[in-house]
């Protein structure tokens, strides 16, 4: 059944082109070929092939012609096994014969006349059988959708027009909205029967003005009034038992089985699921997902082909939906931007989480990122959430679960923005903003409209935990879960809306922003192509961009600021350093790198001369350095070797240190409001000339294993001692290099205006034996690990 031509050999093994799967070796290939998927697809392909070879394509028919009419007419050429018609349009039919000789007979007939119509009969077009992946997010499917959009987008006159077209194309139509409204009404009628006085409210993209055709229907079942009803009914029943009259609550009411005030959300949702299954027509695939942050009942509506979620503790989501509606009403440019950026993020597989949960951004988080960018435009397009709160009147005050959710109910209450930038510029601005954003070192606050230093969230400050008596709302009692991307919900301030992201997805997001930013600077983005080539949004939407690494990047070891791997003691020091935390952390890392090279790898290290042309800048900035930073760095900074031994970094870093940001806003505006400090002067960044005489980078694993075996366990202390021993062992046993390797290491602090990290650029200055690249690749993996260990160790000793 399977044909050899389905299997091709690749660099990584084999590929089955029929099933579109990669197989690493022969056994897995054998297994695949014998497996169900491959067999089924082979059978389907064979059937299709037979059908193609046995059928003809007939056009020129009319809608009133039936399948039987066609079958009867073509029987004269031989037995007909099937007729497939496109009944809706009534334009063509495919007639399948039992034998292939009938085809020749039908094709050689000069004229086909049937019921006054002249039919055209042609051989079937041979189409290559291709598996269409079911996953909507599969790049092939994403490309297919884009291919349909492309001609329309390309013929428009401007990027602005293309952006508006995206809205037109994807937005929920009036009929769809009406159908959703009717379903909500039906659910309301059903639920109120079981939960008296309950209310069902739609939230999320169906109603926040950003909905697309396939978006889900998010529903909140508000049972607050039902609880009141239930407790009243309970009292009445007790009174009835004592001889008073019953108020008529039926004995078999579902409410008599459950006490809403004490039941767990999962118990209540089980009940909701049962009601959905039994009482709502067309609803199927009902199941409870209790593991989610907010448990939900999921269902599917057959006729509307609609996925629905019902939650019961989600008043905040209803409110934040209301907030997004307000923003949309306040500023007409928001909707087109949201549709365009949501589509871009989907194409690049940065957002959407197809199965609900996942490590990608969800659309709510993405929308907040857009709003935050618009708050930071010059002049701002949006006010901060705090400013909006001030514009609300007394009746609009709203506190939910202790969080202040006040904002004006009508857009008219808010003055229009002075920002006049068009959509094309704002879209490019969004990419530029996040391509340089310091995700690692900041927490995004829409409340304040700025990025807060991550260190504000590190240490448990007791003062924060006390509720402000004048403001009976929550402030900082609970800390958000910090991660690679920190985006505070505008109302539930202890919730990181992007807390589900992993480092990979955060990096992809920023990398794609950088790619998009580069593209938006090109003429292809801004100008319509006269030659019919893709331009404007089309190229921006190409699925999954690939970023090519440049040569210089390959020779740089980058150590990212990773909160999760910073030990508690150092966290506290960083916290004390306030906005100067980046420099303090950088100095610690440099000191550790120096320690790894010098002590652990036994390199001969000489501090290299500082850049002369920058020293004046550095000296000037040194004077403006905040005293707080001075004390925090000097108090805590120690060389990894010992307190007394002078470290070359000690001299360089302290002598040339400067504040990375002169006020707490420095990390806030990646839009060039503040200079990119880290790159301006280099003199404060240490650099060394390093000489290596032994092959200490090679064969370490084997030596390490031997050393552990010899002593029968790991040596005392951390792995730092073990690694030093490995070096000593190699140095002693292996001959010296014929010519020592000499290379320069230049450090650089990046942060504030992009993801905080320490970068170490390696450049050979003398490599007669040609080992530099091996050394570099070794250090690429070894250095970050060892730095982490050394930082932990230093804090432990402090
Ligand atoms: P779509 O369904 O098109 O992906 P959506 O805006 O409806 O977009 P959902 O993930 O379905 O996004 O979430 C529905 C609503 O739930 C959001 O509009 C928001 O009000 C709320 N919500 C979703 N995720 C979060 C979150 N992480 N934190 C707070 N509220 C959230
Ligand atoms: Mg939704």
Tab-separated table of N, CA and C in Angstrom, residues 474-561:
chain	number	residue	atom	x	y	z
A	474	UNK	N	-7.265	46.510	48.194
A	474	UNK	CA	-6.008	45.775	48.308
A	474	UNK	C	-4.886	46.580	47.661
A	475	UNK	N	-3.695	46.502	48.174
A	475	UNK	CA	-2.553	47.132	47.507
A	475	UNK	C	-1.568	46.050	47.102
A	476	UNK	N	-0.686	45.703	48.022
A	476	UNK	CA	0.354	44.747	47.624
A	476	UNK	C	0.398	43.499	48.503
A	477	UNK	N	-0.741	43.129	49.063
A	477	UNK	CA	-0.689	42.004	49.994
A	477	UNK	C	-0.099	40.765	49.363
A	478	UNK	N	-0.574	40.436	48.157
A	478	UNK	CA	-0.026	39.256	47.505
A	478	UNK	C	0.878	39.734	46.389
A	479	UNK	N	1.950	38.995	46.204
A	479	UNK	CA	2.904	39.365	45.158
A	479	UNK	C	2.566	38.632	43.872
A	480	UNK	N	2.754	39.295	42.741
A	480	UNK	CA	2.506	38.565	41.489
A	480	UNK	C	3.570	37.502	41.271
A	481	UNK	N	3.174	36.480	40.535
A	481	UNK	CA	4.140	35.429	40.187
A	481	UNK	C	5.053	36.007	39.094
A	482	UNK	N	6.318	36.211	39.446
A	482	UNK	CA	7.209	36.835	38.465
A	482	UNK	C	7.758	35.803	37.498
A	483	UNK	N	7.976	36.218	36.290
A	483	UNK	CA	8.495	35.302	35.266
A	483	UNK	C	9.224	36.076	34.194
A	484	UNK	N	9.399	35.476	33.032
A	484	UNK	CA	10.129	36.164	31.958
A	484	UNK	C	9.395	37.389	31.410
A	485	UNK	N	8.067	37.403	31.555
A	485	UNK	CA	7.323	38.594	31.130
A	485	UNK	C	6.328	38.931	32.243
A	486	UNK	N	6.473	40.123	32.774
A	486	UNK	CA	5.650	40.495	33.918
A	486	UNK	C	4.711	41.622	33.538
A	487	UNK	N	3.437	41.294	33.514
A	487	UNK	CA	2.422	42.237	33.061
A	487	UNK	C	1.296	42.217	34.091
A	488	UNK	N	1.242	43.275	34.880
A	488	UNK	CA	0.226	43.286	35.943
A	488	UNK	C	-1.150	43.549	35.362
A	489	UNK	N	-2.105	42.809	35.882
A	489	UNK	CA	-3.488	43.098	35.510
A	489	UNK	C	-3.790	44.531	35.979
A	490	UNK	N	-4.557	45.304	35.206
A	490	UNK	CA	-4.796	46.691	35.624
A	490	UNK	C	-5.606	46.816	36.907
A	491	UNK	N	-6.316	45.744	37.291
A	491	UNK	CA	-7.152	45.816	38.491
A	491	UNK	C	-6.691	44.844	39.572
A	492	UNK	N	-6.519	43.604	39.202
A	492	UNK	CA	-6.060	42.612	40.186
A	492	UNK	C	-4.535	42.703	40.231
A	493	UNK	N	-4.057	43.597	41.091
A	493	UNK	CA	-2.650	43.972	40.996
A	493	UNK	C	-1.672	42.891	41.457
A	494	UNK	N	-2.184	41.817	42.010
A	494	UNK	CA	-1.267	40.751	42.426
A	494	UNK	C	-1.194	39.669	41.344
A	495	UNK	N	-1.774	39.939	40.188
A	495	UNK	CA	-1.849	38.903	39.161
A	495	UNK	C	-1.018	39.275	37.929
A	496	UNK	N	-0.046	38.422	37.640
A	496	UNK	CA	0.732	38.601	36.403
A	496	UNK	C	-0.011	37.899	35.272
A	497	UNK	N	-0.593	38.691	34.412
A	497	UNK	CA	-1.435	38.176	33.341
A	497	UNK	C	-0.629	37.304	32.359
A	498	UNK	N	0.687	37.545	32.327
A	498	UNK	CA	1.541	36.758	31.433
A	498	UNK	C	2.380	35.765	32.239
A	499	UNK	N	1.897	35.420	33.415
A	499	UNK	CA	2.635	34.506	34.309
A	499	UNK	C	2.820	33.111	33.722
A	500	UNK	N	2.034	32.770	32.708
A	500	UNK	CA	2.136	31.429	32.104
A	500	UNK	C	3.263	31.337	31.070
A	501	UNK	N	3.834	32.478	30.713
A	501	UNK	CA	4.848	32.435	29.647
A	501	UNK	C	6.150	31.791	30.120
A	502	UNK	N	6.761	31.012	29.253
A	502	UNK	CA	8.098	30.536	29.586
A	502	UNK	C	9.122	31.411	28.856
A	503	UNK	N	10.388	31.154	29.177
A	503	UNK	CA	11.410	32.035	28.603
A	503	UNK	C	11.408	32.002	27.093
A	504	UNK	N	11.168	30.796	26.584
A	504	UNK	CA	11.202	30.642	25.137
A	504	UNK	C	10.152	31.523	24.460
A	505	UNK	N	8.924	31.499	25.019
A	505	UNK	CA	7.889	32.287	24.350
A	505	UNK	C	8.137	33.787	24.520
A	506	UNK	N	8.707	34.168	25.670
A	506	UNK	CA	9.031	35.593	25.837
A	506	UNK	C	10.106	36.007	24.826
A	507	UNK	N	11.111	35.142	24.665
A	507	UNK	CA	12.195	35.460	23.724
A	507	UNK	C	11.650	35.531	22.292
A	508	UNK	N	10.777	34.562	21.946
A	508	UNK	CA	10.213	34.588	20.589
A	508	UNK	C	9.434	35.878	20.367
A	509	UNK	N	8.668	36.275	21.376
A	509	UNK	CA	7.886	37.505	21.229
A	509	UNK	C	8.813	38.681	20.913
A	510	UNK	N	9.867	38.809	21.716
A	510	UNK	CA	10.754	39.948	21.508
A	510	UNK	C	11.504	39.828	20.169
A	511	UNK	N	11.908	38.635	19.831
A	511	UNK	CA	12.639	38.428	18.584
A	511	UNK	C	11.752	38.777	17.381
A	512	UNK	N	10.495	38.355	17.446
A	512	UNK	CA	9.582	38.671	16.341
A	512	UNK	C	9.305	40.175	16.278
A	513	UNK	N	9.254	40.829	17.451
A	513	UNK	CA	9.085	42.293	17.454
A	513	UNK	C	10.290	42.934	16.776
A	514	UNK	N	11.473	42.413	17.062
A	514	UNK	CA	12.684	42.987	16.456
A	514	UNK	C	12.662	42.803	14.939
A	515	UNK	N	12.247	41.606	14.517
A	515	UNK	CA	12.157	41.347	13.074
A	515	UNK	C	11.152	42.294	12.427
A	516	UNK	N	9.990	42.422	13.069
A	516	UNK	CA	8.931	43.274	12.529
A	516	UNK	C	9.382	44.727	12.504
A	517	UNK	N	10.099	45.120	13.544
A	517	UNK	CA	10.554	46.503	13.605
A	517	UNK	C	11.484	46.803	12.431
A	518	UNK	N	12.374	45.847	12.156
A	518	UNK	CA	13.320	46.027	11.045
A	518	UNK	C	12.525	46.153	9.730
A	519	UNK	N	11.570	45.259	9.572
A	519	UNK	CA	10.782	45.269	8.331
A	519	UNK	C	10.010	46.589	8.180
A	520	UNK	N	9.452	47.075	9.295
A	520	UNK	CA	8.647	48.295	9.226
A	520	UNK	C	9.488	49.518	8.825
A	521	UNK	N	10.806	49.393	8.956
A	521	UNK	CA	11.640	50.520	8.528
A	521	UNK	C	11.895	50.478	7.013
A	522	UNK	N	11.562	49.355	6.379
A	522	UNK	CA	11.868	49.217	4.955
A	522	UNK	C	10.781	49.844	4.076
A	523	UNK	N	11.153	50.091	2.830
A	523	UNK	CA	10.178	50.671	1.894
A	523	UNK	C	9.051	49.694	1.593
A	524	UNK	N	9.373	48.408	1.663
A	524	UNK	CA	8.357	47.394	1.372
A	524	UNK	C	7.168	47.508	2.318
A	525	UNK	N	7.417	47.976	3.512
A	525	UNK	CA	6.321	48.133	4.469
A	525	UNK	C	5.504	49.373	4.102
A	526	UNK	N	6.232	50.428	3.792
A	526	UNK	CA	5.540	51.717	3.672
A	526	UNK	C	4.916	51.975	2.310
A	527	UNK	N	5.467	51.360	1.259
A	527	UNK	CA	4.988	51.724	-0.090
A	527	UNK	C	4.403	50.561	-0.845
A	528	UNK	N	3.301	50.836	-1.505
A	528	UNK	CA	2.659	49.807	-2.318
A	528	UNK	C	3.577	49.425	-3.482
A	529	UNK	N	3.657	48.134	-3.737
A	529	UNK	CA	4.494	47.686	-4.844
A	529	UNK	C	3.743	47.864	-6.154
A	530	UNK	N	4.402	48.470	-7.128
A	530	UNK	CA	3.759	48.635	-8.444
A	530	UNK	C	3.885	47.363	-9.276
A	531	UNK	N	4.770	46.479	-8.807
A	531	UNK	CA	5.002	45.265	-9.601
A	531	UNK	C	4.187	44.080	-9.086
A	532	UNK	N	3.253	44.373	-8.229
A	532	UNK	CA	2.381	43.310	-7.721
A	532	UNK	C	3.041	42.434	-6.659
A	533	UNK	N	4.163	42.909	-6.086
A	533	UNK	CA	4.826	42.109	-5.053
A	533	UNK	C	4.149	42.323	-3.693
A	534	UNK	N	4.442	41.391	-2.777
A	534	UNK	CA	3.889	41.541	-1.429
A	534	UNK	C	4.463	42.795	-0.784
A	535	UNK	N	3.624	43.522	-0.108
A	535	UNK	CA	4.108	44.732	0.564
A	535	UNK	C	3.232	44.969	1.798
A	536	UNK	N	3.606	45.972	2.591
A	536	UNK	CA	2.807	46.352	3.764
A	536	UNK	C	2.637	45.202	4.737
A	537	UNK	N	1.378	44.970	5.124
A	537	UNK	CA	1.129	43.961	6.159
A	537	UNK	C	1.436	42.532	5.702
A	538	UNK	N	1.352	42.286	4.396
A	538	UNK	CA	1.443	40.899	3.925
A	538	UNK	C	2.711	40.217	4.427
A	539	UNK	N	3.834	40.889	4.244
A	539	UNK	CA	5.086	40.255	4.666
A	539	UNK	C	5.206	40.156	6.181
A	540	UNK	N	4.530	41.055	6.851
A	540	UNK	CA	4.541	41.031	8.317
A	540	UNK	C	3.829	39.785	8.845
A	541	UNK	N	2.881	39.305	8.078
A	541	UNK	CA	2.056	38.185	8.527
A	541	UNK	C	2.583	36.820	8.104
A	542	UNK	N	3.735	36.783	7.461
A	542	UNK	CA	4.260	35.489	7.039
A	542	UNK	C	4.484	34.613	8.267
A	543	UNK	N	3.947	33.381	8.253
A	543	UNK	CA	4.070	32.563	9.465
A	543	UNK	C	5.514	32.325	9.880
A	544	UNK	N	5.710	32.317	11.175
A	544	UNK	CA	6.976	31.940	11.808
A	544	UNK	C	8.235	32.472	11.151
A	545	UNK	N	8.598	33.693	11.494
A	545	UNK	CA	9.833	34.272	10.948
A	545	UNK	C	11.063	33.590	11.494
A	546	UNK	N	12.055	33.540	10.678
A	546	UNK	CA	13.332	32.964	11.129
A	546	UNK	C	14.310	34.111	11.313
A	547	UNK	N	15.026	34.084	12.405
A	547	UNK	CA	16.000	35.137	12.643
A	547	UNK	C	17.385	34.565	12.430
A	548	UNK	N	18.129	35.239	11.595
A	548	UNK	CA	19.497	34.766	11.367
A	548	UNK	C	20.414	35.395	12.407
A	549	UNK	N	21.264	34.563	12.961
A	549	UNK	CA	22.204	35.101	13.943
A	549	UNK	C	23.374	35.738	13.193
A	550	UNK	N	23.825	36.834	13.703
A	550	UNK	CA	24.978	37.454	13.050
A	550	UNK	C	26.247	36.846	13.634
A	551	UNK	N	27.328	37.099	12.944
A	551	UNK	CA	28.585	36.495	13.372
A	551	UNK	C	28.997	36.973	14.750
A	552	UNK	N	28.806	38.287	14.984
A	552	UNK	CA	29.260	38.812	16.264
A	552	UNK	C	28.450	38.195	17.403
A	553	UNK	N	27.164	37.945	17.166
A	553	UNK	CA	26.349	37.359	18.224
A	553	UNK	C	26.868	35.970	18.596
A	554	UNK	N	27.358	35.297	17.593
A	554	UNK	CA	27.821	33.941	17.863
A	554	UNK	C	29.041	33.920	18.772
A	555	UNK	N	29.775	35.033	18.832
A	555	UNK	CA	30.968	35.041	19.676
A	555	UNK	C	30.728	35.816	20.965
A	556	UNK	N	29.498	35.914	21.307
A	556	UNK	CA	29.168	36.606	22.550
A	556	UNK	C	28.465	35.634	23.490
A	557	UNK	N	28.935	35.610	24.709
A	557	UNK	CA	28.221	34.816	25.712
A	557	UNK	C	27.316	35.779	26.460
A	558	UNK	N	26.049	35.434	26.470
A	558	UNK	CA	25.094	36.331	27.088
A	558	UNK	C	24.575	35.695	28.384
A	559	UNK	N	24.649	36.437	29.461
A	559	UNK	CA	24.111	35.913	30.727
A	559	UNK	C	22.887	36.740	31.106
A	560	UNK	N	21.689	36.159	30.908
A	560	UNK	CA	20.480	36.958	31.171
A	560	UNK	C	20.216	37.117	32.670
A	561	UNK	N	19.577	38.200	32.986
A	561	UNK	CA	19.146	38.423	34.372
A	561	UNK	C	17.936	37.535	34.599
